[in-house]
mmCIF file with all atom_site columns, C-alpha atoms and ligand atoms in Angstrom:
data_model
loop_
_atom_site.group_PDB
_atom_site.id
_atom_site.type_symbol
_atom_site.label_atom_id
_atom_site.label_alt_id
_atom_site.label_comp_id
_atom_site.label_asym_id
_atom_site.label_entity_id
_atom_site.label_seq_id
_atom_site.pdbx_PDB_ins_code
_atom_site.Cartn_x
_atom_site.Cartn_y
_atom_site.Cartn_z
_atom_site.occupancy
_atom_site.B_iso_or_equiv
_atom_site.pdbx_formal_charge
_atom_site.auth_seq_id
_atom_site.auth_comp_id
_atom_site.auth_asym_id
_atom_site.auth_atom_id
_atom_site.pdbx_PDB_model_num
ATOM   1   C CA . MET K 1 1   ? 176.038 1.381   112.289 1.00 97.00 ? 2   MET K CA 1
ATOM   2   C CA . LYS K 1 2   ? 178.480 -0.528  110.332 1.00 98.00 ? 3   LYS K CA 1
ATOM   3   C CA . ILE K 1 3   ? 182.920 0.236   111.369 1.00 98.00 ? 4   ILE K CA 1
ATOM   4   C CA . ALA K 1 4   ? 185.585 -1.513  109.497 1.00 98.00 ? 5   ALA K CA 1
ATOM   5   C CA . LEU K 1 5   ? 188.498 -1.479  111.589 1.00 98.00 ? 6   LEU K CA 1
ATOM   6   C CA . GLY K 1 6   ? 192.365 -1.611  110.488 1.00 98.00 ? 7   GLY K CA 1
ATOM   7   C CA . SER K 1 7   ? 195.552 -1.695  111.915 1.00 98.00 ? 8   SER K CA 1
ATOM   8   C CA . ASP K 1 8   ? 199.583 -3.656  111.190 1.00 98.00 ? 9   ASP K CA 1
ATOM   9   C CA . HIS K 1 9   ? 200.859 -5.644  114.083 1.00 98.00 ? 10  HIS K CA 1
ATOM   10  C CA . ALA K 1 10  ? 201.168 -2.890  117.401 1.00 98.00 ? 11  ALA K CA 1
ATOM   11  C CA . GLY K 1 11  ? 197.519 -2.341  116.691 1.00 98.00 ? 12  GLY K CA 1
ATOM   12  C CA . TYR K 1 12  ? 196.776 -5.889  116.800 1.00 98.00 ? 13  TYR K CA 1
ATOM   13  C CA . GLN K 1 13  ? 195.838 -6.366  120.089 1.00 98.00 ? 14  GLN K CA 1
ATOM   14  C CA . LEU K 1 14  ? 193.288 -2.746  120.808 1.00 98.00 ? 15  LEU K CA 1
ATOM   15  C CA . LYS K 1 15  ? 191.948 -3.207  117.509 1.00 98.00 ? 16  LYS K CA 1
ATOM   16  C CA . ARG K 1 16  ? 190.555 -6.551  119.466 1.00 98.00 ? 17  ARG K CA 1
ATOM   17  C CA . GLN K 1 17  ? 189.581 -5.483  122.094 1.00 98.00 ? 18  GLN K CA 1
ATOM   18  C CA . VAL K 1 18  ? 188.353 -2.442  120.288 1.00 98.00 ? 19  VAL K CA 1
ATOM   19  C CA . MET K 1 19  ? 186.382 -4.463  117.980 1.00 98.00 ? 20  MET K CA 1
ATOM   20  C CA . ASP K 1 20  ? 184.505 -6.581  121.380 1.00 98.00 ? 21  ASP K CA 1
ATOM   21  C CA . HIS K 1 21  ? 183.552 -4.228  122.699 1.00 98.00 ? 22  HIS K CA 1
ATOM   22  C CA . LEU K 1 22  ? 181.894 -1.888  119.708 1.00 98.00 ? 23  LEU K CA 1
ATOM   23  C CA . TYR K 1 23  ? 180.377 -6.082  119.789 1.00 98.00 ? 24  TYR K CA 1
ATOM   24  C CA . LYS K 1 24  ? 178.522 -5.736  123.211 1.00 98.00 ? 25  LYS K CA 1
ATOM   25  C CA . GLN K 1 25  ? 176.651 -2.450  122.221 1.00 98.00 ? 26  GLN K CA 1
ATOM   26  C CA . GLY K 1 26  ? 175.392 -4.239  119.583 1.00 98.00 ? 27  GLY K CA 1
ATOM   27  C CA . ILE K 1 27  ? 177.472 -1.745  116.684 1.00 98.00 ? 28  ILE K CA 1
ATOM   28  C CA . GLU K 1 28  ? 178.662 -4.332  113.212 1.00 98.00 ? 29  GLU K CA 1
ATOM   29  C CA . CYS K 1 29  ? 182.613 -4.861  113.050 1.00 98.00 ? 30  CYS K CA 1
ATOM   30  C CA . GLU K 1 30  ? 184.441 -5.310  109.564 1.00 98.00 ? 31  GLU K CA 1
ATOM   31  C CA . ASP K 1 31  ? 188.092 -6.113  110.662 1.00 98.00 ? 32  ASP K CA 1
ATOM   32  C CA . MET K 1 32  ? 190.465 -5.199  107.559 1.00 98.00 ? 33  MET K CA 1
ATOM   33  C CA . GLY K 1 33  ? 193.847 -6.600  109.428 1.00 96.00 ? 34  GLY K CA 1
ATOM   34  C CA . ALA K 1 34  ? 196.117 -7.404  109.865 1.00 97.00 ? 35  ALA K CA 1
ATOM   35  C CA . VAL K 1 35  ? 195.699 -10.691 111.028 1.00 96.00 ? 36  VAL K CA 1
ATOM   36  C CA . ASN K 1 36  ? 197.875 -11.655 113.873 1.00 96.00 ? 37  ASN K CA 1
ATOM   37  C CA . GLY K 1 37  ? 199.865 -9.482  116.052 1.00 95.00 ? 38  GLY K CA 1
ATOM   38  C CA . VAL K 1 38  ? 202.265 -11.225 115.898 1.00 95.00 ? 39  VAL K CA 1
ATOM   39  C CA . ASP K 1 39  ? 204.220 -11.240 112.178 1.00 96.00 ? 40  ASP K CA 1
ATOM   40  C CA . ALA K 1 40  ? 205.422 -7.454  111.433 1.00 97.00 ? 41  ALA K CA 1
ATOM   41  C CA . ALA K 1 41  ? 202.866 -6.321  109.292 1.00 97.00 ? 42  ALA K CA 1
ATOM   42  C CA . SER K 1 42  ? 203.032 -2.890  107.086 1.00 98.00 ? 43  SER K CA 1
ATOM   43  C CA . TYR K 1 43  ? 199.716 -0.920  108.059 1.00 98.00 ? 44  TYR K CA 1
ATOM   44  C CA . VAL K 1 44  ? 199.602 1.275   104.771 1.00 98.00 ? 45  VAL K CA 1
ATOM   45  C CA . PRO K 1 45  ? 197.405 -1.670  103.216 1.00 98.00 ? 46  PRO K CA 1
ATOM   46  C CA . TYR K 1 46  ? 194.944 -1.527  105.172 1.00 98.00 ? 47  TYR K CA 1
ATOM   47  C CA . ALA K 1 47  ? 194.679 1.977   106.198 1.00 98.00 ? 48  ALA K CA 1
ATOM   48  C CA . SER K 1 48  ? 193.554 2.429   102.859 1.00 98.00 ? 49  SER K CA 1
ATOM   49  C CA . ALA K 1 49  ? 191.128 -0.723  103.180 1.00 98.00 ? 50  ALA K CA 1
ATOM   50  C CA . VAL K 1 50  ? 189.290 1.118   106.007 1.00 98.00 ? 51  VAL K CA 1
ATOM   51  C CA . ALA K 1 51  ? 189.748 4.318   103.034 1.00 98.00 ? 52  ALA K CA 1
ATOM   52  C CA . LYS K 1 52  ? 188.428 2.560   101.048 1.00 98.00 ? 53  LYS K CA 1
ATOM   53  C CA . ALA K 1 53  ? 185.485 0.716   103.331 1.00 98.00 ? 54  ALA K CA 1
ATOM   54  C CA . ILE K 1 54  ? 184.600 4.770   103.518 1.00 98.00 ? 55  ILE K CA 1
ATOM   55  C CA . THR K 1 55  ? 184.543 5.887   100.083 1.00 98.00 ? 56  THR K CA 1
ATOM   56  C CA . GLU K 1 56  ? 182.847 3.532   98.944  1.00 98.00 ? 57  GLU K CA 1
ATOM   57  C CA . LYS K 1 57  ? 179.962 3.611   101.545 1.00 98.00 ? 58  LYS K CA 1
ATOM   58  C CA . ARG K 1 58  ? 180.572 -0.817  103.043 1.00 98.00 ? 59  ARG K CA 1
ATOM   59  C CA . ALA K 1 59  ? 181.126 1.228   105.792 1.00 98.00 ? 60  ALA K CA 1
ATOM   60  C CA . ASP K 1 60  ? 179.439 4.115   108.429 1.00 98.00 ? 61  ASP K CA 1
ATOM   61  C CA . PHE K 1 61  ? 183.209 4.873   109.984 1.00 98.00 ? 62  PHE K CA 1
ATOM   62  C CA . GLY K 1 62  ? 186.799 3.681   110.393 1.00 99.00 ? 63  GLY K CA 1
ATOM   63  C CA . ILE K 1 63  ? 189.401 2.706   112.501 1.00 99.00 ? 64  ILE K CA 1
ATOM   64  C CA . VAL K 1 64  ? 192.708 2.395   112.224 1.00 99.00 ? 65  VAL K CA 1
ATOM   65  C CA . ILE K 1 65  ? 195.520 1.839   115.036 1.00 98.00 ? 66  ILE K CA 1
ATOM   66  C CA . CYS K 1 66  ? 199.060 1.233   114.178 1.00 98.00 ? 67  CYS K CA 1
ATOM   67  C CA . GLY K 1 67  ? 201.777 1.457   117.496 1.00 98.00 ? 68  GLY K CA 1
ATOM   68  C CA . THR K 1 68  ? 201.325 5.053   117.126 1.00 98.00 ? 69  THR K CA 1
ATOM   69  C CA . GLY K 1 69  ? 198.471 6.788   115.122 1.00 98.00 ? 70  GLY K CA 1
ATOM   70  C CA . ILE K 1 70  ? 200.480 8.367   113.173 1.00 98.00 ? 71  ILE K CA 1
ATOM   71  C CA . GLY K 1 71  ? 201.935 5.990   110.245 1.00 98.00 ? 72  GLY K CA 1
ATOM   72  C CA . ILE K 1 72  ? 198.445 4.799   109.555 1.00 98.00 ? 73  ILE K CA 1
ATOM   73  C CA . SER K 1 73  ? 196.973 7.840   109.835 1.00 99.00 ? 74  SER K CA 1
ATOM   74  C CA . ILE K 1 74  ? 199.245 9.679   107.540 1.00 98.00 ? 75  ILE K CA 1
ATOM   75  C CA . THR K 1 75  ? 198.217 6.571   104.966 1.00 98.00 ? 76  THR K CA 1
ATOM   76  C CA . ALA K 1 76  ? 194.534 6.741   105.681 1.00 98.00 ? 77  ALA K CA 1
ATOM   77  C CA . ASN K 1 77  ? 194.807 10.608  104.117 1.00 98.00 ? 78  ASN K CA 1
ATOM   78  C CA . LYS K 1 78  ? 195.644 10.318  101.236 1.00 98.00 ? 79  LYS K CA 1
ATOM   79  C CA . HIS K 1 79  ? 193.104 8.651   100.577 1.00 98.00 ? 80  HIS K CA 1
ATOM   80  C CA . LYS K 1 80  ? 189.893 11.587  98.731  1.00 97.00 ? 81  LYS K CA 1
ATOM   81  C CA . GLY K 1 81  ? 187.002 11.537  101.342 1.00 98.00 ? 82  GLY K CA 1
ATOM   82  C CA . ILE K 1 82  ? 188.851 10.538  104.166 1.00 98.00 ? 83  ILE K CA 1
ATOM   83  C CA . ARG K 1 83  ? 189.171 13.067  107.415 1.00 98.00 ? 84  ARG K CA 1
ATOM   84  C CA . ALA K 1 84  ? 190.843 10.611  109.719 1.00 99.00 ? 85  ALA K CA 1
ATOM   85  C CA . ALA K 1 85  ? 192.427 12.448  112.831 1.00 99.00 ? 86  ALA K CA 1
ATOM   86  C CA . LEU K 1 86  ? 194.891 10.702  115.175 1.00 99.00 ? 87  LEU K CA 1
ATOM   87  C CA . CYS K 1 87  ? 193.173 11.155  119.306 1.00 99.00 ? 88  CYS K CA 1
ATOM   88  C CA . THR K 1 88  ? 194.940 10.682  122.192 1.00 98.00 ? 89  THR K CA 1
ATOM   89  C CA . ASN K 1 89  ? 191.599 12.102  124.832 1.00 98.00 ? 90  ASN K CA 1
ATOM   90  C CA . GLU K 1 90  ? 188.425 12.444  124.318 1.00 98.00 ? 91  GLU K CA 1
ATOM   91  C CA . LEU K 1 91  ? 188.068 15.880  124.091 1.00 98.00 ? 92  LEU K CA 1
ATOM   92  C CA . MET K 1 92  ? 189.752 15.506  120.417 1.00 98.00 ? 93  MET K CA 1
ATOM   93  C CA . ALA K 1 93  ? 187.359 12.183  119.671 1.00 98.00 ? 94  ALA K CA 1
ATOM   94  C CA . ARG K 1 94  ? 184.430 15.145  119.933 1.00 98.00 ? 95  ARG K CA 1
ATOM   95  C CA . LEU K 1 95  ? 185.983 18.330  118.200 1.00 98.00 ? 96  LEU K CA 1
ATOM   96  C CA . SER K 1 96  ? 187.640 15.915  114.822 1.00 98.00 ? 97  SER K CA 1
ATOM   97  C CA . ARG K 1 97  ? 183.350 15.109  114.565 1.00 98.00 ? 98  ARG K CA 1
ATOM   98  C CA . GLN K 1 98  ? 182.121 18.310  115.938 1.00 97.00 ? 99  GLN K CA 1
ATOM   99  C CA . HIS K 1 99  ? 184.883 20.920  113.628 1.00 98.00 ? 100 HIS K CA 1
ATOM   100 C CA . ASN K 1 100 ? 185.870 18.644  111.089 1.00 98.00 ? 101 ASN K CA 1
ATOM   101 C CA . ASN K 1 101 ? 183.225 15.702  110.365 1.00 98.00 ? 102 ASN K CA 1
ATOM   102 C CA . ALA K 1 102 ? 186.039 12.659  111.090 1.00 98.00 ? 103 ALA K CA 1
ATOM   103 C CA . ASN K 1 103 ? 185.323 9.366   109.548 1.00 98.00 ? 104 ASN K CA 1
ATOM   104 C CA . VAL K 1 104 ? 188.361 7.540   110.595 1.00 99.00 ? 105 VAL K CA 1
ATOM   105 C CA . LEU K 1 105 ? 189.688 7.615   114.277 1.00 99.00 ? 106 LEU K CA 1
ATOM   106 C CA . SER K 1 106 ? 193.263 6.774   114.538 1.00 99.00 ? 107 SER K CA 1
ATOM   107 C CA . LEU K 1 107 ? 194.666 5.325   118.068 1.00 99.00 ? 108 LEU K CA 1
ATOM   108 C CA . GLY K 1 108 ? 198.008 5.014   118.837 1.00 98.00 ? 109 GLY K CA 1
ATOM   109 C CA . ALA K 1 109 ? 198.825 1.402   121.279 1.00 98.00 ? 110 ALA K CA 1
ATOM   110 C CA . ARG K 1 110 ? 201.811 1.681   122.693 1.00 98.00 ? 111 ARG K CA 1
ATOM   111 C CA . VAL K 1 111 ? 200.535 6.147   123.431 1.00 98.00 ? 112 VAL K CA 1
ATOM   112 C CA . ILE K 1 112 ? 197.439 4.853   125.215 1.00 98.00 ? 113 ILE K CA 1
ATOM   113 C CA . GLY K 1 113 ? 195.718 2.453   127.175 1.00 98.00 ? 114 GLY K CA 1
ATOM   114 C CA . SER K 1 114 ? 192.894 0.632   126.392 1.00 98.00 ? 115 SER K CA 1
ATOM   115 C CA . VAL K 1 115 ? 190.881 1.908   128.879 1.00 98.00 ? 116 VAL K CA 1
ATOM   116 C CA . LEU K 1 116 ? 190.905 5.083   126.847 1.00 98.00 ? 117 LEU K CA 1
ATOM   117 C CA . ALA K 1 117 ? 191.313 3.893   124.172 1.00 99.00 ? 118 ALA K CA 1
ATOM   118 C CA . LEU K 1 118 ? 187.632 3.100   124.250 1.00 98.00 ? 119 LEU K CA 1
ATOM   119 C CA . ALA K 1 119 ? 186.499 6.406   125.661 1.00 98.00 ? 120 ALA K CA 1
ATOM   120 C CA . ILE K 1 120 ? 188.255 7.813   122.729 1.00 99.00 ? 121 ILE K CA 1
ATOM   121 C CA . VAL K 1 121 ? 186.430 5.315   120.129 1.00 99.00 ? 122 VAL K CA 1
ATOM   122 C CA . ASP K 1 122 ? 182.524 6.109   122.206 1.00 98.00 ? 123 ASP K CA 1
ATOM   123 C CA . ALA K 1 123 ? 183.420 9.463   121.915 1.00 98.00 ? 124 ALA K CA 1
ATOM   124 C CA . PHE K 1 124 ? 184.432 9.396   118.166 1.00 98.00 ? 125 PHE K CA 1
ATOM   125 C CA . LEU K 1 125 ? 181.261 6.835   117.840 1.00 98.00 ? 126 LEU K CA 1
ATOM   126 C CA . ASN K 1 126 ? 179.298 9.387   119.609 1.00 98.00 ? 127 ASN K CA 1
ATOM   127 C CA . GLU K 1 127 ? 179.431 12.760  119.091 1.00 98.00 ? 128 GLU K CA 1
ATOM   128 C CA . PRO K 1 128 ? 177.705 14.352  115.418 1.00 98.00 ? 129 PRO K CA 1
ATOM   129 C CA . PHE K 1 129 ? 179.255 17.194  112.856 1.00 98.00 ? 130 PHE K CA 1
ATOM   130 C CA . GLU K 1 130 ? 177.659 20.645  113.509 1.00 94.00 ? 131 GLU K CA 1
ATOM   131 C CA . ALA K 1 131 ? 176.952 20.776  110.794 1.00 89.00 ? 132 ALA K CA 1
ATOM   132 C CA . GLY K 1 132 ? 175.235 24.264  108.302 1.00 87.00 ? 133 GLY K CA 1
ATOM   133 C CA . GLY K 1 133 ? 177.932 26.092  110.153 1.00 86.00 ? 134 GLY K CA 1
ATOM   134 C CA . ARG K 1 134 ? 181.580 27.183  110.095 1.00 92.00 ? 135 ARG K CA 1
ATOM   135 C CA . HIS K 1 135 ? 182.528 24.122  110.568 1.00 96.00 ? 136 HIS K CA 1
ATOM   136 C CA . GLN K 1 136 ? 180.642 23.262  107.925 1.00 96.00 ? 137 GLN K CA 1
ATOM   137 C CA . ALA K 1 137 ? 182.479 26.419  105.119 1.00 96.00 ? 138 ALA K CA 1
ATOM   138 C CA . ARG K 1 138 ? 185.850 24.916  106.001 1.00 97.00 ? 139 ARG K CA 1
ATOM   139 C CA . VAL K 1 139 ? 185.483 20.964  105.575 1.00 97.00 ? 140 VAL K CA 1
ATOM   140 C CA . ASP K 1 140 ? 184.175 22.026  102.368 1.00 97.00 ? 141 ASP K CA 1
ATOM   141 C CA . GLU K 1 141 ? 187.451 24.110  101.457 1.00 97.00 ? 142 GLU K CA 1
ATOM   142 C CA . ILE K 1 142 ? 189.572 20.741  102.788 1.00 98.00 ? 143 ILE K CA 1
ATOM   143 C CA . ILE K 1 143 ? 187.013 18.853  100.190 1.00 97.00 ? 144 ILE K CA 1
ATOM   144 C CA . ALA K 1 144 ? 187.533 21.850  97.319  1.00 98.00 ? 145 ALA K CA 1
ATOM   145 C CA . THR K 1 145 ? 190.942 21.570  98.312  1.00 98.00 ? 146 THR K CA 1
ATOM   146 C CA . GLU K 1 146 ? 190.937 17.792  97.708  1.00 97.00 ? 147 GLU K CA 1
ATOM   147 C CA . GLU K 1 147 ? 189.362 18.431  93.690  1.00 96.00 ? 148 GLU K CA 1
ATOM   148 C CA . VAL K 1 148 ? 192.069 20.179  93.147  1.00 96.00 ? 149 VAL K CA 1
ATOM   149 C CA . ASN K 1 149 ? 194.965 18.242  94.740  1.00 96.00 ? 150 ASN K CA 1
ATOM   150 C CA . PHE K 1 150 ? 194.030 14.994  94.500  1.00 92.00 ? 151 PHE K CA 1
ATOM   151 C CA . LYS K 1 151 ? 194.918 13.499  90.482  1.00 79.00 ? 152 LYS K CA 1
HETATM 152 C C1 . RB5 S 2 .   ? 206.103 -0.215  113.713 1.00 95.45 ? 19  RB5 S C1 1
HETATM 153 O O1 . RB5 S 2 .   ? 206.916 -0.338  114.602 1.00 95.45 ? 19  RB5 S O1 1
HETATM 154 C C2 . RB5 S 2 .   ? 205.821 1.548   114.022 1.00 95.45 ? 19  RB5 S C2 1
HETATM 155 O O2 . RB5 S 2 .   ? 206.098 1.681   113.053 1.00 95.45 ? 19  RB5 S O2 1
HETATM 156 C C3 . RB5 S 2 .   ? 204.179 1.521   113.425 1.00 95.45 ? 19  RB5 S C3 1
HETATM 157 O O3 . RB5 S 2 .   ? 203.150 0.181   113.926 1.00 95.45 ? 19  RB5 S O3 1
HETATM 158 C C4 . RB5 S 2 .   ? 203.656 3.146   114.285 1.00 95.45 ? 19  RB5 S C4 1
HETATM 159 O O4 . RB5 S 2 .   ? 203.413 3.324   115.174 1.00 95.45 ? 19  RB5 S O4 1
HETATM 160 C C5 . RB5 S 2 .   ? 204.395 3.694   112.808 1.00 95.45 ? 19  RB5 S C5 1
HETATM 161 O O5 . RB5 S 2 .   ? 203.488 4.677   112.987 1.00 95.45 ? 19  RB5 S O5 1
#
């Protein structure tokens, strides 16, 4: 499994902690930026870099982090094929995989602590999508909506 990670300055420290956590589990990571937590950086290009890594199949899942997780998840969701889920607890993370087949996890570094963040990451990456049932039909509807609205 390969994970693409991106953050702005506010999410940088938590991103590094998440990467250390994943490396310890032998999970391959690619940091798409920002490169430090000191210089103010827009979350937009880093959300887009993670989104493209997934849509171009260079990564299996993405993790994006900004102060709240809001701006970076909104941006990721502007990319066709991305289902980014902003999660503040493990249940949301599990359900975003089971029900929504989310392919990007968004975290708010100023909203949750690092212990909870790492638990959310593990919950997200270890939960499968419930393929073939009612949730598949809804994800198919999302994909059909993209076909209509993404030009
Ligand atoms: C940066 O100050 C902050 O606005 C950003 O990290 C994020 O919370 C935006 O959604």
